[in-house]
Short mmCIF file of C-alpha atoms in Angstrom, two decimals:
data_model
loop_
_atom_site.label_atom_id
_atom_site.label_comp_id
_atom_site.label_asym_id
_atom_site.label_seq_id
_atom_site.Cartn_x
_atom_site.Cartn_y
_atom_site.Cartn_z
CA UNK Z 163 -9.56 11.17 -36.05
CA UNK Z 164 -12.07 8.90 -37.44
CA UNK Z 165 -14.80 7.17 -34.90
CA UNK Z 166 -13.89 3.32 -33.77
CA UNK Z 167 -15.89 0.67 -35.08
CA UNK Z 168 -18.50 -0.02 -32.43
CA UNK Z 169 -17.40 -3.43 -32.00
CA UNK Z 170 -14.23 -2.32 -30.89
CA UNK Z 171 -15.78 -0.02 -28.38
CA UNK Z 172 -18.23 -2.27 -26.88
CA UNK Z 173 -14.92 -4.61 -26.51
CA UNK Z 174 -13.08 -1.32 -24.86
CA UNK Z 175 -16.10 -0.80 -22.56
CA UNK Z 176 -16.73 -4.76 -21.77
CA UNK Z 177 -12.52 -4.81 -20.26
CA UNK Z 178 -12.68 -1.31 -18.97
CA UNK Z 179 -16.17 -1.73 -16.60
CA UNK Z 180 -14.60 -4.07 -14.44
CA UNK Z 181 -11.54 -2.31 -14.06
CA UNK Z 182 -13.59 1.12 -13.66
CA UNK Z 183 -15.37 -0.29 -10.81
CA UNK Z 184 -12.18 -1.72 -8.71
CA UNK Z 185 -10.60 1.67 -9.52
CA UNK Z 186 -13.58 3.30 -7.71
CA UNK Z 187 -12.88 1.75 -4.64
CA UNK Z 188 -9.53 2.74 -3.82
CA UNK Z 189 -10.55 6.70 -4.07
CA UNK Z 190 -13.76 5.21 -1.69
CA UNK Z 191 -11.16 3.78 0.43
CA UNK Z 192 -9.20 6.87 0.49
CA UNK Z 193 -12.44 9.15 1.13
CA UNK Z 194 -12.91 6.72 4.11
CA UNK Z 195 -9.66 6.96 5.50
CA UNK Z 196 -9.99 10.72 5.22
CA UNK Z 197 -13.56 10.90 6.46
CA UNK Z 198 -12.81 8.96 9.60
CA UNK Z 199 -9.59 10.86 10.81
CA UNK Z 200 -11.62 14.15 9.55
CA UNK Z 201 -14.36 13.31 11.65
CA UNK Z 202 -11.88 13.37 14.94
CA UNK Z 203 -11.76 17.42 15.15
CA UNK Z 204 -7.75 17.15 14.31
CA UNK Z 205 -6.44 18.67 10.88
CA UNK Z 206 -3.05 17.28 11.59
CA UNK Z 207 -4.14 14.04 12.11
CA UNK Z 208 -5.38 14.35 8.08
CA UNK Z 209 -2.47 16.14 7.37
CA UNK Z 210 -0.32 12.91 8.94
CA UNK Z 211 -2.51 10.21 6.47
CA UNK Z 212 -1.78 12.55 3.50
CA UNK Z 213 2.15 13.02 4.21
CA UNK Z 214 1.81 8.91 5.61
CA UNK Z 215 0.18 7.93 2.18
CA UNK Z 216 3.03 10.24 -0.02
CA UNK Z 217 5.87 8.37 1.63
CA UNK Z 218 4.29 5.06 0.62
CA UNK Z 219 3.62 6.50 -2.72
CA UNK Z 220 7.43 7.12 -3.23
CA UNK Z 221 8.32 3.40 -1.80
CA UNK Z 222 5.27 1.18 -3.24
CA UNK Z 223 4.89 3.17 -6.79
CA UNK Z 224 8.47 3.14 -7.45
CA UNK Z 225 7.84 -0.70 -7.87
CA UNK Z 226 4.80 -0.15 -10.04
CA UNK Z 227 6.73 -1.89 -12.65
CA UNK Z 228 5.31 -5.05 -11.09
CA UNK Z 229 2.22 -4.33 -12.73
CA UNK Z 230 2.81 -2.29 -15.22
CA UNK Z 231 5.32 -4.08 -17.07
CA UNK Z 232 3.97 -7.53 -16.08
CA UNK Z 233 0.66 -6.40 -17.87
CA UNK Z 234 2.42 -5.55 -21.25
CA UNK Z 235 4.90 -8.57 -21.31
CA UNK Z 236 1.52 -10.37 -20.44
CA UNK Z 237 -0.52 -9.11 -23.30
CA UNK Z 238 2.23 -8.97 -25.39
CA UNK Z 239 3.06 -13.08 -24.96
CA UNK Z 240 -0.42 -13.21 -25.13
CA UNK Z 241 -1.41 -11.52 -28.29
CA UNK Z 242 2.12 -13.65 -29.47
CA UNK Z 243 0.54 -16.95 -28.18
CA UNK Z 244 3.74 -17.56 -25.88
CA UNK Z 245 2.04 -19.15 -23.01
CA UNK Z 246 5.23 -20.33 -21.31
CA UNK Z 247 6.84 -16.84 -21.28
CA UNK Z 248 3.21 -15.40 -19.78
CA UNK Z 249 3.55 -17.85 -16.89
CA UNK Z 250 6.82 -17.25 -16.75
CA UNK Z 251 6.67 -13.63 -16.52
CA UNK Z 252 4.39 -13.26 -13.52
CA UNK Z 253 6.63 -15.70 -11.75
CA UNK Z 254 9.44 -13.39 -12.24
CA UNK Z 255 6.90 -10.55 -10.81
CA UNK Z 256 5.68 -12.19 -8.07
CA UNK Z 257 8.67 -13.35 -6.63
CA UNK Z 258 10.54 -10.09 -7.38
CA UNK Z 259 7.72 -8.31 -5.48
CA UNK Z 260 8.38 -10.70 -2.46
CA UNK Z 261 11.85 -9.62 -2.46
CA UNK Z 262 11.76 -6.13 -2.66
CA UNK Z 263 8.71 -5.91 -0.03
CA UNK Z 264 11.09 -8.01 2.73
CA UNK Z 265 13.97 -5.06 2.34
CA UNK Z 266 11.60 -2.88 2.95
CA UNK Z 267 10.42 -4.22 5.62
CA UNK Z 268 13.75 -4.68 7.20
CA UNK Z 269 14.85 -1.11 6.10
CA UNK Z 270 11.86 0.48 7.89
CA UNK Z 271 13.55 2.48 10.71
CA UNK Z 272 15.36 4.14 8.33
CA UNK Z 273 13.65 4.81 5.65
CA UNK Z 274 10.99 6.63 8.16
CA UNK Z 275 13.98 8.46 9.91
CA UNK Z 276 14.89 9.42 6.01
CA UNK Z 277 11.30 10.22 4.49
CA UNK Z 278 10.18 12.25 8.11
CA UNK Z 279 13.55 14.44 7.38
CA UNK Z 280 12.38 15.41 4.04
CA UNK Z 281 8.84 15.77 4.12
CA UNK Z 282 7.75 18.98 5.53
CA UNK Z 283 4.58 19.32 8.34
CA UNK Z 284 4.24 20.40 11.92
CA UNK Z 285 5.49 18.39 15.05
CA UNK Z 286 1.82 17.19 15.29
CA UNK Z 287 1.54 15.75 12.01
CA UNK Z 288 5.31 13.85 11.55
CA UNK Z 289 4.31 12.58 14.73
CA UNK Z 290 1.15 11.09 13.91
CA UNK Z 291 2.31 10.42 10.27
CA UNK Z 292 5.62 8.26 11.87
CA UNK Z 293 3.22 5.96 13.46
CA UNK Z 294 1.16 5.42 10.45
CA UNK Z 295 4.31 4.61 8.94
CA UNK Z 296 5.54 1.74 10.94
CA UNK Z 297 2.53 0.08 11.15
CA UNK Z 298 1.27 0.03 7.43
CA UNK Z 299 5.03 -0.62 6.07
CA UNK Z 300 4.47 -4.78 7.42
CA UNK Z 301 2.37 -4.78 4.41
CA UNK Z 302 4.99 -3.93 1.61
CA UNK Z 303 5.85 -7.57 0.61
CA UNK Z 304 2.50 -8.22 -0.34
CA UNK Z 305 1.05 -4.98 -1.33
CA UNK Z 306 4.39 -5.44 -4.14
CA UNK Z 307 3.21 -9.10 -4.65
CA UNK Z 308 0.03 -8.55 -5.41
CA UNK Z 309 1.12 -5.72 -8.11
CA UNK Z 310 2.63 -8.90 -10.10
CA UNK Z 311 -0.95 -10.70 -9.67
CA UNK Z 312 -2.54 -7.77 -11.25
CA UNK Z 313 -0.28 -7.44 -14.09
CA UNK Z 314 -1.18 -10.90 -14.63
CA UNK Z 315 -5.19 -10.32 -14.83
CA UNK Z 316 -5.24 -7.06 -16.71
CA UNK Z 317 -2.62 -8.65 -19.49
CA UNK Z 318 -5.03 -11.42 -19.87
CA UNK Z 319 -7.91 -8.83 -19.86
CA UNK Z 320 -9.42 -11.13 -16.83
CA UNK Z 321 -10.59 -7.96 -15.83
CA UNK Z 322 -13.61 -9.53 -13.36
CA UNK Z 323 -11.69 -11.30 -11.48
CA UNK Z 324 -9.39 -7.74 -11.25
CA UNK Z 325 -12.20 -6.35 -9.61
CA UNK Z 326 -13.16 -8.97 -7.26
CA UNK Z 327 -9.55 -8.86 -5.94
CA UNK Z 328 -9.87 -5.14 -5.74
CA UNK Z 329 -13.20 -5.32 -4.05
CA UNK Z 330 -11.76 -7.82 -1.06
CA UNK Z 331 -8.98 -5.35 -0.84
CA UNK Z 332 -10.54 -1.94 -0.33
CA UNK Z 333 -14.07 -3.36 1.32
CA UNK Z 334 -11.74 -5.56 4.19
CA UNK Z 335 -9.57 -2.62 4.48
CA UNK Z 336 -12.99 -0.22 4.86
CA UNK Z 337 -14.69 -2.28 7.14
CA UNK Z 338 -11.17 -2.48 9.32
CA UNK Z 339 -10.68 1.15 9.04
CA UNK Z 340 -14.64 1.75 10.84
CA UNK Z 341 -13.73 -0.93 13.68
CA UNK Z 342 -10.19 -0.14 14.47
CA UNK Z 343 -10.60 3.94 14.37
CA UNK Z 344 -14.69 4.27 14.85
CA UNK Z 345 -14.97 1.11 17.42
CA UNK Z 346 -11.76 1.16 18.92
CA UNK Z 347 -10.47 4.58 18.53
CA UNK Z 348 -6.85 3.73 17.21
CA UNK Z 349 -6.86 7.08 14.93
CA UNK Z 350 -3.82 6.84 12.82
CA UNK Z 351 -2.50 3.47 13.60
CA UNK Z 352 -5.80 1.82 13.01
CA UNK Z 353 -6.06 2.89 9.42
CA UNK Z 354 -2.47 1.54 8.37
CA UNK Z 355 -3.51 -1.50 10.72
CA UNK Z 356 -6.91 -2.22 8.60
CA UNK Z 357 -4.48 -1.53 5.29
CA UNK Z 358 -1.69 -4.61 6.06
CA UNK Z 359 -4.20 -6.75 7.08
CA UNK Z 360 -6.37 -6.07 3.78
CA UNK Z 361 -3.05 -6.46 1.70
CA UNK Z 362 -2.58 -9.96 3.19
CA UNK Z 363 -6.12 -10.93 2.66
CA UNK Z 364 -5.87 -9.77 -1.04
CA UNK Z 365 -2.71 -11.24 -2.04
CA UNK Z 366 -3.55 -14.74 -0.82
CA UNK Z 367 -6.94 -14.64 -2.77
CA UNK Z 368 -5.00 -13.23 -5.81
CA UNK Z 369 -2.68 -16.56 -5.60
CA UNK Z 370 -5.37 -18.71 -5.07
CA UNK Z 371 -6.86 -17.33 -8.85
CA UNK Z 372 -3.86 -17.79 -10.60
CA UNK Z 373 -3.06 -21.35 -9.18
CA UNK Z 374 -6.73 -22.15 -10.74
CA UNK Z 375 -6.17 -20.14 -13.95
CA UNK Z 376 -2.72 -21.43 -14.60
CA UNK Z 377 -2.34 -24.77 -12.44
CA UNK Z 378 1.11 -26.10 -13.92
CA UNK Z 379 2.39 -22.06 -13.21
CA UNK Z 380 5.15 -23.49 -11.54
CA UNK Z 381 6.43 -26.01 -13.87
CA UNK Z 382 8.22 -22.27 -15.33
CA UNK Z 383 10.13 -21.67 -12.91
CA UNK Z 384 13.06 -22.49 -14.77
CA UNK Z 385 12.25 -19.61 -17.31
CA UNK Z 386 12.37 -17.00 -14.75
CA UNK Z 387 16.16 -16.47 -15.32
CA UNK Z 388 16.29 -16.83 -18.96
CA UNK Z 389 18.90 -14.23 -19.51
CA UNK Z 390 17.44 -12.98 -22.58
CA UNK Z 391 13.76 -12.19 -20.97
CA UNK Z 392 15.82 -10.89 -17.86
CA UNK Z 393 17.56 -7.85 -19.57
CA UNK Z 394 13.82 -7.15 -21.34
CA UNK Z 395 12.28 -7.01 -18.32
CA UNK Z 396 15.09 -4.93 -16.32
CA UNK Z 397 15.10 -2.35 -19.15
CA UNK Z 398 11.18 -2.02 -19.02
CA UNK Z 399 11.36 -2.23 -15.53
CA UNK Z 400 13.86 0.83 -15.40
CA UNK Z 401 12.80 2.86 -17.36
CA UNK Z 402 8.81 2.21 -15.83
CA UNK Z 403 10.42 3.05 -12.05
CA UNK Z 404 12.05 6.48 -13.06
CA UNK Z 405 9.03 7.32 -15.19
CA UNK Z 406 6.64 6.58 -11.74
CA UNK Z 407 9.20 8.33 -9.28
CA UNK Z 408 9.17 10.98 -11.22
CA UNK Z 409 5.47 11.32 -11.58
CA UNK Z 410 5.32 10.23 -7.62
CA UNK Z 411 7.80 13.40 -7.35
CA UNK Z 412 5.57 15.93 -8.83
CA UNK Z 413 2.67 15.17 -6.62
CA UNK Z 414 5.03 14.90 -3.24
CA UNK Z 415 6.25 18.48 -4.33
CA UNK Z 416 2.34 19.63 -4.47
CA UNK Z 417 1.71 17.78 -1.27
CA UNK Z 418 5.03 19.16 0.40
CA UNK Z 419 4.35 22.59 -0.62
CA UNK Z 420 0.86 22.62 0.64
CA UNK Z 421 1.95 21.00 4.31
CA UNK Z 422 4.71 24.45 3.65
CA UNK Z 423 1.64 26.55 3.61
CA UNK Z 424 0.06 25.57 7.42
CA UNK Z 425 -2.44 22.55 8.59
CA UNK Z 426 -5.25 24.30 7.02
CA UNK Z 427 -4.17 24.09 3.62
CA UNK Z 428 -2.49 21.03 3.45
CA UNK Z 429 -5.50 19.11 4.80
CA UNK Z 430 -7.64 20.93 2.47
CA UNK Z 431 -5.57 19.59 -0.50
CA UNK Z 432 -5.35 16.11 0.37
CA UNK Z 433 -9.55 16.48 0.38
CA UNK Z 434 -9.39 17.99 -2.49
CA UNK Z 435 -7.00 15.56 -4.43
CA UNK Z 436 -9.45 12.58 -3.41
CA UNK Z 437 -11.88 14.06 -5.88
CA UNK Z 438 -8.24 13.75 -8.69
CA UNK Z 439 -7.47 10.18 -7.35
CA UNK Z 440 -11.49 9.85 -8.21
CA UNK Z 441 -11.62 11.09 -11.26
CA UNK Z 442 -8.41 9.41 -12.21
CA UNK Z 443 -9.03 5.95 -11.43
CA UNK Z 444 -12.44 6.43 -13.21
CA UNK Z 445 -10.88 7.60 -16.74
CA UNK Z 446 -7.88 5.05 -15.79
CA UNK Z 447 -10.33 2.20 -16.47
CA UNK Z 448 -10.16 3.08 -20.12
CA UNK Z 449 -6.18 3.65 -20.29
CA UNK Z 450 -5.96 -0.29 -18.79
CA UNK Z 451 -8.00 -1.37 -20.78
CA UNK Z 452 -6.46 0.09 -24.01
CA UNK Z 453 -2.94 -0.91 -22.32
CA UNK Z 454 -4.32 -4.23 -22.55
CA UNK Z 455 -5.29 -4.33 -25.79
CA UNK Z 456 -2.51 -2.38 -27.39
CA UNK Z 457 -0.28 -4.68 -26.02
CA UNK Z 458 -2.15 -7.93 -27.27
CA UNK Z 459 -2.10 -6.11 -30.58
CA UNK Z 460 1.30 -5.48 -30.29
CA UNK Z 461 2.49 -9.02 -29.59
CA UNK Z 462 0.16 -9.81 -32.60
CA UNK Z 463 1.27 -7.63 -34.93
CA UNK Z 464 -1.84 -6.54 -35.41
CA UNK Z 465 -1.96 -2.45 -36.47
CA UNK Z 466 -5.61 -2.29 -37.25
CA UNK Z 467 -6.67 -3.36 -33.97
CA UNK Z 468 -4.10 -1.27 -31.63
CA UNK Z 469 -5.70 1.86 -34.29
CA UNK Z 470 -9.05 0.68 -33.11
CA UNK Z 471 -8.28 0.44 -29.19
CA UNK Z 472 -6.83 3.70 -29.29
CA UNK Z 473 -9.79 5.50 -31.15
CA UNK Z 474 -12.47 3.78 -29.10
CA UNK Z 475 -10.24 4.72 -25.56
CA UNK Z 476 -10.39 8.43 -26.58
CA UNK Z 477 -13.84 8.81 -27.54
CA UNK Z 478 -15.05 6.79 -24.12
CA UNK Z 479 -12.29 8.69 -21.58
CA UNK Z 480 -14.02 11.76 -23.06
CA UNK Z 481 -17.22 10.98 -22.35
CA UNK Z 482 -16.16 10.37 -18.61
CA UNK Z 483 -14.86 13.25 -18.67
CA UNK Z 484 -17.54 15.00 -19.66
CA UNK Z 485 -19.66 13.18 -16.54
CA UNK Z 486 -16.80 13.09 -13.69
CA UNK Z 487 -16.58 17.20 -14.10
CA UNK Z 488 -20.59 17.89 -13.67
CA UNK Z 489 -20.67 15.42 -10.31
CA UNK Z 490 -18.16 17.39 -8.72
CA UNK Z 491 -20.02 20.76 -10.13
CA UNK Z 492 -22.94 19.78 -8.24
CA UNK Z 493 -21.65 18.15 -5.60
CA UNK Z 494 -18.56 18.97 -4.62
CA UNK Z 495 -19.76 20.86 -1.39
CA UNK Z 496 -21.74 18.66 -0.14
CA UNK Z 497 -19.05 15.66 -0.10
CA UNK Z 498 -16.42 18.36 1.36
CA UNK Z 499 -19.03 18.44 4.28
CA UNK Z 500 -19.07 14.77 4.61
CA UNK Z 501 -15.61 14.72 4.86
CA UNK Z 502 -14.36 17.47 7.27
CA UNK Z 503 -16.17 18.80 9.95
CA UNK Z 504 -13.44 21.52 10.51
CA UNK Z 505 -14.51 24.72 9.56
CA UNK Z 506 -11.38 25.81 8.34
CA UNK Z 507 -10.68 23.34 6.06
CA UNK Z 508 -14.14 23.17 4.86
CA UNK Z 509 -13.66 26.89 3.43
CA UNK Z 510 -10.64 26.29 2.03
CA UNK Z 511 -11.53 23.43 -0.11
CA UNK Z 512 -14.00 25.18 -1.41
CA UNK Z 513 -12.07 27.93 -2.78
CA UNK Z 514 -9.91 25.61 -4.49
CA UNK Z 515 -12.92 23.24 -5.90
CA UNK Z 516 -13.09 25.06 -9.27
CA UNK Z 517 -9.38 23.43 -9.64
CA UNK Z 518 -10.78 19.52 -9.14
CA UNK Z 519 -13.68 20.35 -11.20
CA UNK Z 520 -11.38 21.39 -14.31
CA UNK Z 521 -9.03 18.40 -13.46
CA UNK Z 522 -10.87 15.55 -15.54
CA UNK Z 523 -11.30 17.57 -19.13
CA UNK Z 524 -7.44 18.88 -18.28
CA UNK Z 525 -5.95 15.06 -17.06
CA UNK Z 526 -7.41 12.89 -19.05
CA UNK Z 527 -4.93 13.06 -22.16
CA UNK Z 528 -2.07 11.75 -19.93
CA UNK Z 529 -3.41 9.27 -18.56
CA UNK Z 530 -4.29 7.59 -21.66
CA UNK Z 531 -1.73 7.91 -23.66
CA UNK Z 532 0.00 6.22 -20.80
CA UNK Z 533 -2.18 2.98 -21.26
CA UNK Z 534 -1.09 3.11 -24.59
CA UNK Z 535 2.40 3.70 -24.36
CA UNK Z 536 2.79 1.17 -21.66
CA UNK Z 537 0.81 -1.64 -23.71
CA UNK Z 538 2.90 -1.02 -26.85
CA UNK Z 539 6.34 -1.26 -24.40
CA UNK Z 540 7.53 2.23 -25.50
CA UNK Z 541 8.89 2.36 -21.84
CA UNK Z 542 11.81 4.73 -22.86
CA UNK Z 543 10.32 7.26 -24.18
CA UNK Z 544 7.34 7.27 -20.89
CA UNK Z 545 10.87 8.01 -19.29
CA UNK Z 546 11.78 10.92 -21.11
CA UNK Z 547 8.33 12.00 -21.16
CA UNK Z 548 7.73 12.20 -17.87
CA UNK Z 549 10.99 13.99 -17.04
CA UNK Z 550 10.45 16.86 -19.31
CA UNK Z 551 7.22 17.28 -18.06
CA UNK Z 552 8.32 17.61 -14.19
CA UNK Z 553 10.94 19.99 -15.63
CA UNK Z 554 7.95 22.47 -16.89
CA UNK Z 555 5.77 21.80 -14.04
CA UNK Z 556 8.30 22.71 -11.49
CA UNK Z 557 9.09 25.80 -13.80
CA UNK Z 558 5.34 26.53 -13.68
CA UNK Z 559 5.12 26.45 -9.57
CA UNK Z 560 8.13 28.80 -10.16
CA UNK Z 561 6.62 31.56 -11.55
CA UNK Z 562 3.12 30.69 -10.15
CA UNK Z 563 4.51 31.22 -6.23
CA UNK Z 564 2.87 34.66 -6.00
CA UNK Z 565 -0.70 33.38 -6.35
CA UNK Z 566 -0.51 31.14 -3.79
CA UNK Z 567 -2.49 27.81 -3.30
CA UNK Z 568 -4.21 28.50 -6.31
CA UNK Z 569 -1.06 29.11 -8.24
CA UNK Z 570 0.25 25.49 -6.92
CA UNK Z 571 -3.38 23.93 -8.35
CA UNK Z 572 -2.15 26.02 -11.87
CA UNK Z 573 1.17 24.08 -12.02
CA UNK Z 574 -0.13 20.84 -11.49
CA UNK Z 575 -2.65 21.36 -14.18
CA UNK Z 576 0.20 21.97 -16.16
CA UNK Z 577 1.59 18.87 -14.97
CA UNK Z 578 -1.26 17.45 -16.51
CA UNK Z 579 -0.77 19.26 -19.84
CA UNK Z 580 2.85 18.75 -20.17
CA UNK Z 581 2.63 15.08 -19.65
CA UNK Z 582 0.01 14.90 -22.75
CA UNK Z 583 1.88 16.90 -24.65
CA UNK Z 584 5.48 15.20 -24.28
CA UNK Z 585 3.83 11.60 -25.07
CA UNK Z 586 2.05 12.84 -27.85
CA UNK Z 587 5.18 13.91 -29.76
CA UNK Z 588 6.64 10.07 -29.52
CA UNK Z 589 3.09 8.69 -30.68
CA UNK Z 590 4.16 8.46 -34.06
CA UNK Z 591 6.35 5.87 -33.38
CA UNK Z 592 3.47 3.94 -32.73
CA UNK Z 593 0.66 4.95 -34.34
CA UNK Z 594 1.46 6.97 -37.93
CA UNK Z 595 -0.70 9.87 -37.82
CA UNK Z 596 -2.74 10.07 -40.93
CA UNK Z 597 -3.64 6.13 -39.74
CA UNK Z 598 -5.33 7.39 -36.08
#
């Protein structure tokens, strides 16, 4: 693979900082959240936030189509100079997100009855994890809304105003967590308290931008059922919600199999994956950013530069790499301590720290060739992807059960691997290879 042009990497970088930087502070807000029930002497209160946050993972990431596909048929109307299909696009989002959030919300008794049945924990932690449930589910309709309003920025590449949405978000909702649980001692219910409250803040700031950026918005509304746009959309969108429930699946069974193991081990894991959400949203910076690109190029036509965003993604993802696996090297332990104060689960995480320190060099291939896959709209094959790769991860943690927690770290490095692997097959169809 020959270098990118340094123009096209400066580009890369000058879309990916801002993105980088919001990214950061959703693992900060989930080291907080961690830190603060840690700090309260109970593993299963941790183990309740980690099986509380899975659950929301399988109802809110489902619908990460709101952003995900909004940002391609964004920078793909973009890069095709359609600006009444852009505006109309987010409208179809936005008020999509609205909907789904409200059945949600009106389906909550049952869905926690449904989710508490399946996941597996002690009596302790499903009942500390219910509560965190039914508080932090009033947020759905505008956690889902606000998905639509990021599509909107990153597909634009209006990737500073991405971050300060991101930064009202996760610094309300870390301020709220220190009051409610620190000042007021509401434990469980006071983190998915400072969360809705956070979601609402965010979502009305993230209208406010896109009234100002796109003030006759609403003069589309009569696009949003176009019936030709309509079965685009619902075919991206399908094929982008299996792909992420799939994905969503492979890290509930690692989460479900560690609360299978005891307290101990499960809180140690969801300590430990905080460093992977870390490193993840880090190297995730570049995939937007390239999923950006890609899919201005695509709407463009424009080969030469989606060769160039791709080249320049690799060779920066790399180098953070490179930098996210010698922080945790040398210190690892010392956040572990900052984040636990239970002996037990202290030593545990550090047996297991050689896994999160491998994690970045072993992860990083997946997730950007998802950027790039989602930016060029190659949604079905993301699908089939994704489902042969939980197919060899779960045959991994098969044959991996006799080593233990450390053969459950294995598989989902494998995960990793698998996922790289399957979407590198397909990227011929976008990029030919003797052109990368």
């Amino acid at each position: 693979m020959s270098p990118a042009p340094a123009r096209e990497r400066r580009h890369l970088f000058g879309v990916a900082w801002p993105i980088i930087l919001s990214n950061l502070s959703a693992p900060l807000l989930g080291f907080v959240d961690t830190g603060v029930i840690g700090n309260l002497g109970d593993a299963a209160l941790i183990g309740a936030i980690a099986l509380g946050a899975l659950i929301f993972s399988f109802l809110y990431w489902g619908f990460s189509f709101l952003r995900m596909g909004t940002t391609a048929l964004v920078a793909q109307a973009s890069g095709a100079g359609d600006d009444g299909e852009l505006q109309a696009t987010v409208l179809r989002a936005f008020l999509l997100g609205l909907v789904i959030g409200a059945v949600i919300l009106l389906c909550r008794e049952p869905l926690a009855g449904l989710a508490f049945g399946i996941a597996e924990g002690s009596a302790a932690v499903e009942s500390a994890g219910r509560e965190y449930f039914l508080v932090r589910i009033w947020g759905a309709p505008f956690f889902l809304a606000h998905l639509a309003i990021l599509g909107l920025l990153l597909g634009t590449q209006a990737t500073r105003a991405v971050l300060g949405l991101q930064l009202l978000l996760n610094g309300t909702n870390i301020l709220l967590d220190l009051v409610f649980v620190v000042g007021f001692g509401w434990d469980v219910a006071g983190v998915a308290a400072a969360t809705v409250i956070a979601e609402v803040i965010a979502v009305i700031a993230g209208v406010v931008i896109t009234l100002k950026r796109f003030p006759t918005i609403t003069n589309h509304l009569a696009r949003v059922l176009e019936p030709a746009a309509l079965r685009r959309t619902f075919a991206m969108n399908a094929d982008i919600m299996v792909r992420t429930l799939t994905l969503t699946f492979g890290f509930a069974w690692f989460t479900n199999q560690g609360a299978r193991a005891g307290d101990v081990v499960l809180a140690s894991n969801a300590i430990l994956l905080q460093f992977v959400s870390f490193s993840a949203f880090f190297i995730d910076g570049f995939a937007l950013a390239a999923e950006a690109m890609v899919g201005h190029a695509t709407g463009a036509t424009n080969q030469t530069r989606l060769r160039a965003a791709v080249r320049a993604a690799v060779e920066l993802s790399v180098a953070a790499a490179v930098v996210l696996g010698a922080l945790f090297w040398l210190l690892g332990d010392t956040v572990i301590a900052i984040l636990t104060n239970v002996p037990e689960v202290a030593a545990a995480c550090a047996a297991y720290l050689p896994w999160v320190i491998a994690a970045p060099f072993i992860s990083l291939w997946s997730y950007l060739l998802d950027g790039v896959f989602i930016g060029a709209g190659r949604t079905r094959e993301m699908r089939n992807a994704m489902l042969g790769s939980l197919a060899i991860y779960l045959c991994a943690w098969w044959v991996l059960q006799p080593f233990g927690n450390h053969g459950l770290w294995l598989a989902l490095m494998v995960f990793f691997i698998a996922r790289a692997g399957t979407l590198a097959l397909y990227l011929p169809r976008i990029v030919r290879p003797n052109q990368i």
